[in-house]
Tab-separated table of C-alpha atoms in Angstrom:
chain	number	residue	atom	x	y	z
A	14	MET	CA	-31.981	-59.913	105.121
A	15	MET	CA	-33.000	-57.694	102.185
A	16	ARG	CA	-30.721	-54.858	103.303
A	17	TYR	CA	-27.669	-57.219	103.379
A	18	LEU	CA	-28.575	-58.454	99.953
A	19	THR	CA	-28.907	-54.890	98.504
A	20	ASP	CA	-26.227	-52.927	100.498
A	21	GLU	CA	-23.405	-55.591	100.597
A	22	THR	CA	-23.411	-57.137	97.026
A	23	HIS	CA	-21.081	-54.325	95.706
A	24	LEU	CA	-18.490	-54.783	98.457
A	25	THR	CA	-15.370	-57.093	98.037
A	26	LYS	CA	-15.445	-57.797	101.648
A	27	VAL	CA	-17.765	-57.691	104.498
A	28	PRO	CA	-17.410	-58.372	108.296
A	29	LEU	CA	-17.858	-62.156	108.850
A	30	HIS	CA	-20.199	-61.436	111.627
A	31	LYS	CA	-22.604	-60.036	108.988
A	32	GLU	CA	-22.543	-63.048	106.834
A	33	LEU	CA	-23.105	-65.282	109.783
A	34	ASP	CA	-26.079	-62.928	110.988
A	35	PHE	CA	-27.402	-63.472	107.445
A	36	ILE	CA	-27.282	-67.101	107.823
A	37	GLN	CA	-29.001	-67.036	111.303
A	38	LYS	CA	-31.818	-65.030	109.727
A	39	TYR	CA	-32.017	-67.499	106.780
A	40	ILE	CA	-32.294	-70.352	109.454
A	41	ALA	CA	-34.807	-68.640	111.439
A	42	ILE	CA	-37.041	-68.408	108.321
A	43	GLU	CA	-36.495	-72.214	107.511
A	44	LYS	CA	-37.622	-72.902	111.179
A	45	ILE	CA	-40.712	-70.949	110.557
A	46	ARG	CA	-41.395	-72.807	107.395
A	47	PHE	CA	-40.667	-76.335	108.783
A	48	GLY	CA	-41.531	-75.830	112.434
A	49	GLU	CA	-39.369	-75.491	115.747
A	50	ASP	CA	-38.977	-78.994	115.875
A	51	ALA	CA	-37.020	-79.281	112.587
A	52	HIS	CA	-33.434	-80.788	113.129
A	53	ILE	CA	-31.382	-77.530	112.266
A	54	THR	CA	-28.195	-77.116	114.136
A	55	LEU	CA	-25.964	-73.960	113.886
A	56	ILE	CA	-22.687	-73.806	115.845
A	57	ILE	CA	-20.719	-70.506	115.511
A	58	ASP	CA	-17.317	-70.062	117.179
A	59	ASN	CA	-17.981	-67.478	119.653
A	60	THR	CA	-14.284	-66.169	119.426
A	61	ILE	CA	-14.930	-64.638	115.859
A	62	GLU	CA	-14.051	-61.022	116.050
A	63	ASP	CA	-15.830	-58.187	114.343
A	64	SER	CA	-12.699	-57.224	112.342
A	65	ILE	CA	-12.511	-60.435	110.319
A	66	LEU	CA	-13.562	-59.843	106.819
A	67	ILE	CA	-14.654	-62.149	104.058
A	68	ALA	CA	-16.153	-61.956	100.639
A	69	PRO	CA	-19.885	-61.883	100.696
A	70	PHE	CA	-22.328	-64.612	99.992
A	71	LEU	CA	-19.809	-67.597	100.249
A	72	LEU	CA	-21.237	-69.347	103.210
A	73	ILE	CA	-24.829	-68.916	102.454
A	74	THR	CA	-24.373	-70.838	99.328
A	75	LEU	CA	-23.517	-73.943	101.296
A	76	VAL	CA	-26.320	-73.507	103.690
A	77	GLU	CA	-28.895	-72.805	100.958
A	78	ASN	CA	-27.638	-75.872	99.120
A	79	ALA	CA	-28.102	-78.047	102.229
A	80	PHE	CA	-31.661	-77.008	102.668
A	81	LYS	CA	-32.490	-77.279	99.036
A	82	HIS	CA	-31.086	-80.807	98.507
A	83	GLY	CA	-31.296	-82.232	102.004
A	84	PHE	CA	-34.104	-80.798	103.917
A	85	TYR	CA	-36.929	-80.173	101.594
A	86	THR	CA	-38.387	-83.513	102.090
A	87	ASN	CA	-41.366	-84.911	104.108
A	88	SER	CA	-38.998	-87.062	106.254
A	89	LYS	CA	-39.005	-86.456	109.885
A	90	ASP	CA	-35.325	-87.567	109.835
A	91	ALA	CA	-34.332	-84.548	107.688
A	92	PHE	CA	-31.423	-82.558	109.150
A	93	VAL	CA	-28.910	-79.649	108.415
A	94	LYS	CA	-25.954	-79.044	110.656
A	95	ILE	CA	-23.749	-75.938	110.151
A	96	GLN	CA	-20.510	-75.427	111.938
A	97	VAL	CA	-18.269	-72.335	111.558
A	98	THR	CA	-15.040	-72.019	113.249
A	99	LEU	CA	-11.982	-69.759	113.141
A	100	LYS	CA	-8.554	-70.670	114.078
A	101	HIS	CA	-5.938	-68.129	113.723
A	102	ASP	CA	-6.516	-67.018	110.159
A	103	LYS	CA	-8.232	-70.322	108.930
A	104	LEU	CA	-11.932	-70.156	108.419
A	105	LEU	CA	-13.793	-73.601	108.394
A	106	CYS	CA	-17.295	-74.020	107.489
A	107	ILE	CA	-18.739	-77.453	107.626
A	108	VAL	CA	-22.422	-77.997	106.433
A	109	GLU	CA	-23.904	-81.386	106.531
A	110	ASN	CA	-27.418	-82.432	105.485
A	111	SER	CA	-29.379	-85.550	105.223
A	112	VAL	CA	-29.675	-87.400	101.880
A	113	PHE	CA	-32.861	-89.095	100.784
A	114	ASP	CA	-34.298	-90.320	97.453
A	115	LYS	CA	-35.608	-87.410	95.534
A	116	GLN	CA	-39.054	-86.090	96.192
A	117	HIS	CA	-41.492	-85.342	93.323
A	118	PHE	CA	-40.802	-81.507	93.638
A	119	GLN	CA	-37.062	-82.033	93.242
A	120	GLU	CA	-37.208	-83.929	90.026
A	121	THR	CA	-35.915	-81.730	87.246
A	122	ASN	CA	-33.235	-81.925	84.370
A	123	ARG	CA	-31.669	-78.637	85.628
A	124	LYS	CA	-28.119	-79.173	86.728
A	125	GLY	CA	-27.426	-77.090	89.961
A	126	LYS	CA	-24.726	-74.446	89.642
A	127	GLY	CA	-24.358	-73.189	93.243
A	128	LEU	CA	-21.338	-75.190	94.434
A	129	GLU	CA	-19.728	-74.935	90.928
A	130	ASN	CA	-20.205	-71.069	91.072
A	131	LEU	CA	-18.848	-71.078	94.683
A	132	GLN	CA	-15.819	-73.026	93.577
A	133	GLN	CA	-15.161	-70.553	90.845
A	134	ARG	CA	-15.481	-67.748	93.104
A	135	LEU	CA	-13.061	-69.206	95.654
A	136	GLN	CA	-10.378	-69.646	92.949
A	137	LEU	CA	-10.810	-66.032	91.943
A	138	LEU	CA	-11.161	-64.534	95.411
A	139	TYR	CA	-8.830	-66.801	97.449
A	140	PRO	CA	-6.426	-68.557	95.049
A	141	LYS	CA	-4.333	-71.081	96.832
A	142	ARG	CA	-5.808	-70.132	100.091
A	143	SER	CA	-9.142	-72.005	99.893
A	144	SER	CA	-10.473	-75.488	99.314
A	145	MET	CA	-13.747	-77.078	99.210
A	146	GLU	CA	-14.378	-80.829	99.705
A	147	VAL	CA	-17.598	-82.696	99.354
A	148	THR	CA	-18.227	-86.184	100.867
A	149	THR	CA	-21.248	-88.216	100.393
A	150	THR	CA	-22.363	-91.084	102.346
A	151	GLU	CA	-25.612	-93.265	102.196
A	152	LYS	CA	-27.296	-90.834	104.786
A	153	SER	CA	-25.445	-87.482	104.513
A	154	TYR	CA	-24.046	-84.983	102.272
A	155	VAL	CA	-21.099	-82.947	103.830
A	156	THR	CA	-19.310	-79.818	102.318
A	157	GLN	CA	-16.230	-78.627	103.990
A	158	LEU	CA	-15.000	-75.083	102.971
A	159	LYS	CA	-11.650	-73.889	104.240
A	160	ILE	CA	-10.286	-70.390	103.679
A	161	ILE	CA	-7.121	-68.724	104.881
A	162	LEU	CA	-8.159	-65.245	105.360
A	163	SER	CA	-4.712	-63.551	105.758
């Protein structure tokens, strides 16, 4: 993970499979932290080719946000679901996490910047070829990222 962080940050594009490998390693660490019984689901389209390129650290922002805001609770019902698919040249990443009342360790006056920064990066890197939608229900928070890669 550290090698990816240090070696890939200067690149404008990385193979999508490297970004996904980083996410898998991040989830493995979270499973160690929360236990193997943690409700963490990762579904990756198995047809993603090694030649597909993406700007680095786009998808991990959504994953980290889901753990930070929906999983770091004491609830046994906490969950994170991540799905990454590629159809033709359209990348779709859907991240869903549980929603609970704030826990004592989440209380802060700090306003998060992760999704806001991601939106700005998308506008710069994939203008008119990307969208990000957020849907909130009583029990879940869903972020859907679409990028046209060609």
